[in-house]
XYZ file of C-alpha atoms in Angstrom:
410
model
C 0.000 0.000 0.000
C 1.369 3.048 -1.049
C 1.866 5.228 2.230
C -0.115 8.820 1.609
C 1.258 10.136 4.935
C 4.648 10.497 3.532
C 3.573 13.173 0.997
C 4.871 16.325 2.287
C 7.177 14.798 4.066
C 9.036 16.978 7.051
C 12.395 18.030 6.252
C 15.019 18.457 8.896
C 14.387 22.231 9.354
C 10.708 20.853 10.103
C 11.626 18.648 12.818
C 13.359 21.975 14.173
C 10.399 24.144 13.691
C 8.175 21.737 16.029
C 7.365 23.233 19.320
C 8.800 20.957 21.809
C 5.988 21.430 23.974
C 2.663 21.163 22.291
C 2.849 17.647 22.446
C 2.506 17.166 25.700
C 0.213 20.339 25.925
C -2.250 18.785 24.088
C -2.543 15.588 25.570
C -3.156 17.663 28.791
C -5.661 19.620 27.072
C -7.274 17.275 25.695
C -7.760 15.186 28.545
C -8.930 18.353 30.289
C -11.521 19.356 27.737
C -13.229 16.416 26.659
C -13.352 15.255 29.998
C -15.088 18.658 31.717
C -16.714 19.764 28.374
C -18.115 16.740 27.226
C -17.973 13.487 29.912
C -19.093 15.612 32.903
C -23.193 15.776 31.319
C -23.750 12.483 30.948
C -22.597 11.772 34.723
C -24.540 15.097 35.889
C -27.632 15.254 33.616
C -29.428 13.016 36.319
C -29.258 15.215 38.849
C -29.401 18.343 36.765
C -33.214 17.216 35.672
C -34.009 15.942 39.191
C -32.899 19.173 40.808
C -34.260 21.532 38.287
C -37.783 19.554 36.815
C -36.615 20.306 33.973
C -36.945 17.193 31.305
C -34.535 14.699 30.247
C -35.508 15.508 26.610
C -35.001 18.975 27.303
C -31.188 19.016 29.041
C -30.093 16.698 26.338
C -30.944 18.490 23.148
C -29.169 21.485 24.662
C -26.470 19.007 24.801
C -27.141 18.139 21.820
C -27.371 21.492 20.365
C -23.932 22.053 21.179
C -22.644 19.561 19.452
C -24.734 20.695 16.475
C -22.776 24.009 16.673
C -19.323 22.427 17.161
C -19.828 20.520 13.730
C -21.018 23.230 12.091
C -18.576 25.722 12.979
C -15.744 23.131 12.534
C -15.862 23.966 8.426
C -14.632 27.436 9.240
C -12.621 26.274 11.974
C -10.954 23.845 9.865
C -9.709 26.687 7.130
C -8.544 29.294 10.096
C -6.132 26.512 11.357
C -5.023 25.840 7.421
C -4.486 29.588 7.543
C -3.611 30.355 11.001
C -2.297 27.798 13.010
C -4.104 26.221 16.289
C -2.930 29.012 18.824
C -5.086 31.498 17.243
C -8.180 29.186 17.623
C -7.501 26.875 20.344
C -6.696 29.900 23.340
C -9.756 31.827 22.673
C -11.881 28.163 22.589
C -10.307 27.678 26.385
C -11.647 30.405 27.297
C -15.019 30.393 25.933
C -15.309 26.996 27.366
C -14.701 28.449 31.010
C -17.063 30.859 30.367
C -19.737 28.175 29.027
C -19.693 26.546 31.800
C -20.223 28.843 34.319
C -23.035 30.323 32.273
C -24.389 26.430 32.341
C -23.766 26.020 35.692
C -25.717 29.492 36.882
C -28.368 29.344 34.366
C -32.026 29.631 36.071
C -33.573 28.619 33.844
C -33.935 26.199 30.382
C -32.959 29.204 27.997
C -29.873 30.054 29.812
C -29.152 26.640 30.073
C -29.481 26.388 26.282
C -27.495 29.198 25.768
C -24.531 28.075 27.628
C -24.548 25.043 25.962
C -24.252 26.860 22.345
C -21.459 28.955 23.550
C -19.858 25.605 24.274
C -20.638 24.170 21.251
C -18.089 27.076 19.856
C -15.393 25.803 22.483
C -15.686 22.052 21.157
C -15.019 23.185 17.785
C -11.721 25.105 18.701
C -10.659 22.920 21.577
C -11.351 18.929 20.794
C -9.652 16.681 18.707
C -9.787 18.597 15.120
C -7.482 21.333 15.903
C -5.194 19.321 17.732
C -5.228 16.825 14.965
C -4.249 19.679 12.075
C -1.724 21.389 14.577
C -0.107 17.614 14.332
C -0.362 17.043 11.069
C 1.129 20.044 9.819
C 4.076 19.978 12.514
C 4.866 16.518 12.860
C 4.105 14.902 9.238
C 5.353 12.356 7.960
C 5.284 11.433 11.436
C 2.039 12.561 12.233
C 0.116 9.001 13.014
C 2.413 8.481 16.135
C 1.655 12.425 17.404
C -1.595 12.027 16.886
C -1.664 7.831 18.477
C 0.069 9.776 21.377
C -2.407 12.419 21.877
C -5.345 10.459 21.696
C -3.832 7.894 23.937
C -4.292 10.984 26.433
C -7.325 11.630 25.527
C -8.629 8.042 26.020
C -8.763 8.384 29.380
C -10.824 11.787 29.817
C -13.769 9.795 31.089
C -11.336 7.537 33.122
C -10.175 10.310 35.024
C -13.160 12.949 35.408
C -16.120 10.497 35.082
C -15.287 9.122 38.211
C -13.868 12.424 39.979
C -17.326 14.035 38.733
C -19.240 11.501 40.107
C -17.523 12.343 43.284
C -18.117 16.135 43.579
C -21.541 15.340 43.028
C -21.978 13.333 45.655
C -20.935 16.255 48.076
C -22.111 18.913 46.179
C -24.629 20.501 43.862
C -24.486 20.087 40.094
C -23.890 23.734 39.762
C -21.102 23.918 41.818
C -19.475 20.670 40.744
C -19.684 22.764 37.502
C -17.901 25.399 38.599
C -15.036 23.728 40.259
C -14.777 21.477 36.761
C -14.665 25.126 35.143
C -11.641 26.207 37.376
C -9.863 23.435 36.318
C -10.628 23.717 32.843
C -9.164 27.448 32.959
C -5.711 26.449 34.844
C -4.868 23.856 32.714
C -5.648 25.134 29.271
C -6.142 28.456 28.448
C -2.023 28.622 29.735
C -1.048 25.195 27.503
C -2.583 26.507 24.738
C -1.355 30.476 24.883
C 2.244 29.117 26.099
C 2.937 26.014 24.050
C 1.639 26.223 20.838
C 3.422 30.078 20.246
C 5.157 29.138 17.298
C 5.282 30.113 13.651
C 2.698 28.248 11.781
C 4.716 26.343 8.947
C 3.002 27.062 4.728
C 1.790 24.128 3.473
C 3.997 22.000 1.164
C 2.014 23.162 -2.207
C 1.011 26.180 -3.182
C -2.556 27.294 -2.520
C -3.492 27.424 -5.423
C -2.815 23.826 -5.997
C -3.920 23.103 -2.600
C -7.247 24.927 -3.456
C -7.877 23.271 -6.765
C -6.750 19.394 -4.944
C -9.471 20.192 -2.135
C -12.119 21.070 -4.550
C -11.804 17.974 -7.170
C -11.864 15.410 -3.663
C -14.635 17.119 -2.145
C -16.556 16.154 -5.449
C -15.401 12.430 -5.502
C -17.965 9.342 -5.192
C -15.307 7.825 -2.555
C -15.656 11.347 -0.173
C -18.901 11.309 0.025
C -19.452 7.635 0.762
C -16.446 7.925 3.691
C -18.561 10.808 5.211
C -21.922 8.837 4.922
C -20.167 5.776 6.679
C -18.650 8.257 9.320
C -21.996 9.955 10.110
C -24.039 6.997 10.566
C -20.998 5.058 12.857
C -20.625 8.745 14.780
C -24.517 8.521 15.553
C -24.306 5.001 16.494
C -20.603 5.523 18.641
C -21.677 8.857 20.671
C -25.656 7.709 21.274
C -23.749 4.619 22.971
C -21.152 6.563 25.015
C -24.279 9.451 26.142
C -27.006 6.370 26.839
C -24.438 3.832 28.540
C -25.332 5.476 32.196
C -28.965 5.329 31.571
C -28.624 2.260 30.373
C -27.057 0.510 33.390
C -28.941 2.458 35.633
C -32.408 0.745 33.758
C -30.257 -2.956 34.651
C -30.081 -1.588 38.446
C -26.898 -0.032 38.993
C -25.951 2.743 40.516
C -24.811 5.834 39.256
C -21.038 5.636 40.604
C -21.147 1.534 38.962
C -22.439 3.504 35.791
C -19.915 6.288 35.874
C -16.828 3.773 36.419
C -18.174 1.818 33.799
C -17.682 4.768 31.091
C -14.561 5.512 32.593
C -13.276 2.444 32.125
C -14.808 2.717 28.661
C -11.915 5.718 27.786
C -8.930 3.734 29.260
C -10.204 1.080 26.170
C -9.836 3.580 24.578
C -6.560 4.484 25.305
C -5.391 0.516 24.897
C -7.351 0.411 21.679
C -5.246 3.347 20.241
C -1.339 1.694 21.386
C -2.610 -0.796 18.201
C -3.518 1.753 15.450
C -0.082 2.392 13.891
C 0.406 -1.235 13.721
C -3.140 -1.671 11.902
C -2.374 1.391 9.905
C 0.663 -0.184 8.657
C -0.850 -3.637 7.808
C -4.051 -2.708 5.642
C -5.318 -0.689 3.354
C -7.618 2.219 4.128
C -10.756 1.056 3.263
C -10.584 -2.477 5.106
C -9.430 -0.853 7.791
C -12.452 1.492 8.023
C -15.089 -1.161 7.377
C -13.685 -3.383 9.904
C -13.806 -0.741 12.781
C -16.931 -0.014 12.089
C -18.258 -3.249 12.171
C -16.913 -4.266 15.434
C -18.394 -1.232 16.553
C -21.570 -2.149 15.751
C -20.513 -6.125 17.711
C -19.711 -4.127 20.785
C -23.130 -2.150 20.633
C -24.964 -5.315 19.739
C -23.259 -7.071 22.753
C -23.958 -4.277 25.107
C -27.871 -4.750 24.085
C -27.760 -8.404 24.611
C -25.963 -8.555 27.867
C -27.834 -7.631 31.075
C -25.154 -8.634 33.019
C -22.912 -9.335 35.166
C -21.280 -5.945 36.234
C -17.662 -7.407 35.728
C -19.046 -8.383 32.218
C -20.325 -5.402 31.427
C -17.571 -3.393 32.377
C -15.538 -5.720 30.378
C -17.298 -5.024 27.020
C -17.698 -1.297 27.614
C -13.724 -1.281 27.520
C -13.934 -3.307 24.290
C -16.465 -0.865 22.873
C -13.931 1.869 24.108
C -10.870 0.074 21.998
C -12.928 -0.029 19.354
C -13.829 3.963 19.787
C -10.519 5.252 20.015
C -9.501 3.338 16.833
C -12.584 5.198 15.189
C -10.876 8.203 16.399
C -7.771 8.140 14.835
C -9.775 6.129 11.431
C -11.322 9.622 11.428
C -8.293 11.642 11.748
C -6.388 10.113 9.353
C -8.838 9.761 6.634
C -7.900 12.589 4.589
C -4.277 11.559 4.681
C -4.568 8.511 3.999
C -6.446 8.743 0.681
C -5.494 13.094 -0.417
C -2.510 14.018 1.891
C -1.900 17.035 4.185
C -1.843 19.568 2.156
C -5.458 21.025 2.591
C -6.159 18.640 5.828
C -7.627 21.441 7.717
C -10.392 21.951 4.899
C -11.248 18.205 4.076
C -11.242 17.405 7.261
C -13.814 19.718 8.311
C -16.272 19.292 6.081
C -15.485 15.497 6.393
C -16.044 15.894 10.171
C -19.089 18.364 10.131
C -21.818 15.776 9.062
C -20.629 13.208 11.709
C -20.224 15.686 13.990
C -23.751 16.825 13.408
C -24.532 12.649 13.667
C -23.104 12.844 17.162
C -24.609 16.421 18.446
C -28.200 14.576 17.057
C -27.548 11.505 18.999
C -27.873 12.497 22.657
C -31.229 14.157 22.149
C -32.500 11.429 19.506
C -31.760 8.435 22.350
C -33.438 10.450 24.851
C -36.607 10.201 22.412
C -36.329 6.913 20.691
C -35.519 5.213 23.733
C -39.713 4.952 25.262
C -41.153 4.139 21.549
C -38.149 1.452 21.300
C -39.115 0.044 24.736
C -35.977 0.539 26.479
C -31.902 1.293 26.235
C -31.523 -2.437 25.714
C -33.773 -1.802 21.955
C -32.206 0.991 21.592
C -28.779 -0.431 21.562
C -29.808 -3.039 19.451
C -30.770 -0.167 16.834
C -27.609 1.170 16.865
C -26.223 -2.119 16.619
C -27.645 -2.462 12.625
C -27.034 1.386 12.285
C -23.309 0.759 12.471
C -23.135 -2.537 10.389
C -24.822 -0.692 7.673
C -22.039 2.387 7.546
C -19.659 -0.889 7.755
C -21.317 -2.030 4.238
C -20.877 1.643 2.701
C -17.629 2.076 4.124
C -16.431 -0.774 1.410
C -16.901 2.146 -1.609
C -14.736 4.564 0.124
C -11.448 3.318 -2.195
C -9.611 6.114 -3.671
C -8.967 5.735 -7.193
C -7.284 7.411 -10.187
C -8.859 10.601 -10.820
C -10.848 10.528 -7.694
C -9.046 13.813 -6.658
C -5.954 11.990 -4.856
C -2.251 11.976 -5.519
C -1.841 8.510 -5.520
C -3.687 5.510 -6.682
């Protein structure tokens, strides 16, 4: 298989111009921001509905809506980092996410509540995984699937670590102020990372934009693009419905909510093991097997989840498989546009690869909330995600790039 990472490949004075610290920045700011941003609602929504009346239906779509927002603005996002580099976007995304969530956590009422949620729908889009993943690409290519396998090992374990320590402030405290102290955290660890350790110059890309621009345009019109977004948007609903409904759904089988909260933390450190195997993968097939295998296993995982009622021990044990499975999906997703049109306009492709999955996953929460009393439980509605995924499997099997399918290489 003919290796598209290696197009535009770093010379030595691009190994110099890396900034020594972003790596390990980002994996501290990404643990940080998924983990407060994104793993915290699932543990708190519970006690956010029971101590406000507000409905389940009602917290979740403003969940929901913020993931809308980060997938839309991620097209725009995507060509500021092309243009600007992450330290323009990702700083100001830190803070807006502080300020989201104290605006969340103060809100009294639905609307404000909404409204915070929006505001951190801007944060996701300038803070999560598709900034970091350009910033690496751009710095560390050819290298880039290691940076990025490192990263997102950190990552992984965002729900292992503030699942569990959320769970734990609630216990002592109100939602709102758990909130706040998850906000203070947030702020300390990376609005400084990102000002600090990303203030480098932002390297050109290795062709010239023109090129670049008339590349992007001829693969965004390609049978094979399109398919590889369909197949990512129906796997993201099926992936983040499971991760958002996996607390209800244990809670349904009797658990309690700590049980429930370990049992998505324990998820992300599968998540972490599942990513120490991607290079290896990466190496040994070709892009499109690859993708349709990880997202059929996703759908086993979610099928075995459904099936299961128990024991704990066994259910812990496949939500960690699920989570292997996940963070492979993660890094399938990052390196995508590599893989089959090379670096050069990653930023671009990238977005508007990620913004209908995105928009998948920002749908999900608030679609399980609703589906799951017509389906007659999380159990059915697992199963239903279960055939959602095996189907993007099937279409995932037309995503090979081809000659004259807008790619460098065959």
């Amino acid at each position: 298989m003919t290796d598209v990472a290696t197009s535009g490949a770093a010379t030595g004075t691009g190994d110099r111009s890396r900034p020594r610290a972003a790596l390990p920045a980002l994996c501290a700011t990404q643990i940080t921001s998924w983990g407060i941003v994104y793993y915290a609602f699932p543990v708190l929504n519970p006690q956010i509905t029971a101590d406000t009346g507000w409905s389940t239906g009602a917290t979740t779509a403003a969940f929901s809506a913020a993931l809308l927002v980060s997938a839309l603005a991620g097209i725009r996002v995507g060509r500021l980092l092309d243009h600007r580099g992450p330290r323009a976007v990702m700083t100001p995304g830190s803070v807006l996410g502080v300020l989201s969530l104290v605006i969340v956590a103060a809100a009294p009422n639905i609307v404000v509540f909404v409204a915070g949620w929006l505001c951190a729908g801007l944060a996701m889009a300038s803070t999560f995984y598709q900034p970091a993943f350009a910033a690496l690409t751009r710095w560390w290519a050819p290298d880039h699937i290691r940076a990025m396998t490192i990263v997102t090992l950190a990552g992984g374990l965002a729900s292992t670590v503030f699942a569990p320590v959320t769970a734990v402030l609630a216990d002592h405290t109100s939602w709102r102020t758990t909130y706040l102290v998850l906000a203070a955290v947030l702020a300390v660890i990376t609005i400084p990372a990102h000002a600090l350790a990303l203030k480098v110059p932002w390297p050109d890309a290795p062709h010239s934009p023109v090129m670049a621009e008339q590349a992007a345009e001829r693969a965004e019109r390609t049978r094979p693009f399109w398919m590889l977004a369909a197949a990512l948007t129906f796997s993201s609903f099926a992936m983040y419905a499971v991760v958002i409904a996996l607390v209800p759904l244990l809670l349904e089988r009797g658990y309690t909510t700590t049980q429930a909260a370990w049992a998505l933390g324990l998820g992300g450190a599968g998540q972490t093991l599942g990513r120490t195997l991607y290079a290896a993968l990466a190496r040994h097939t070709r892009p499109t097997a690859r993708t349709t295998a990880l997202i059929a296993l996703g759908g086993v995982t979610t099928a075995a989840l459904a099936l299961v009622p128990g024991p704990y021990a066994l259910l812990v044990g496949l939500s960690i498989a699920a989570g292997a499975v996940r963070g492979n999906l993660t890094l399938l997703q990052a390196t995508a546009v590599t893989d089959r049109w090379g670096t050069t306009h990653y930023g671009r492709l990238s977005g508007l690869l990620a913004a209908p999955a995105s928009m998948a996953a920002a749908l999900a929460p608030f679609a399980g909330a609703v589906l799951v009393l017509p389906l007659g439980g999380y159990s059915q509605m697992f199963g239903v995600l279960a055939v959602l995924s095996l189907l993007a499997a099937l279409i995932a099997l037309r995503t090979t790039v081809r000659s004259g399918d807008g790619s460098p290489h065959v």
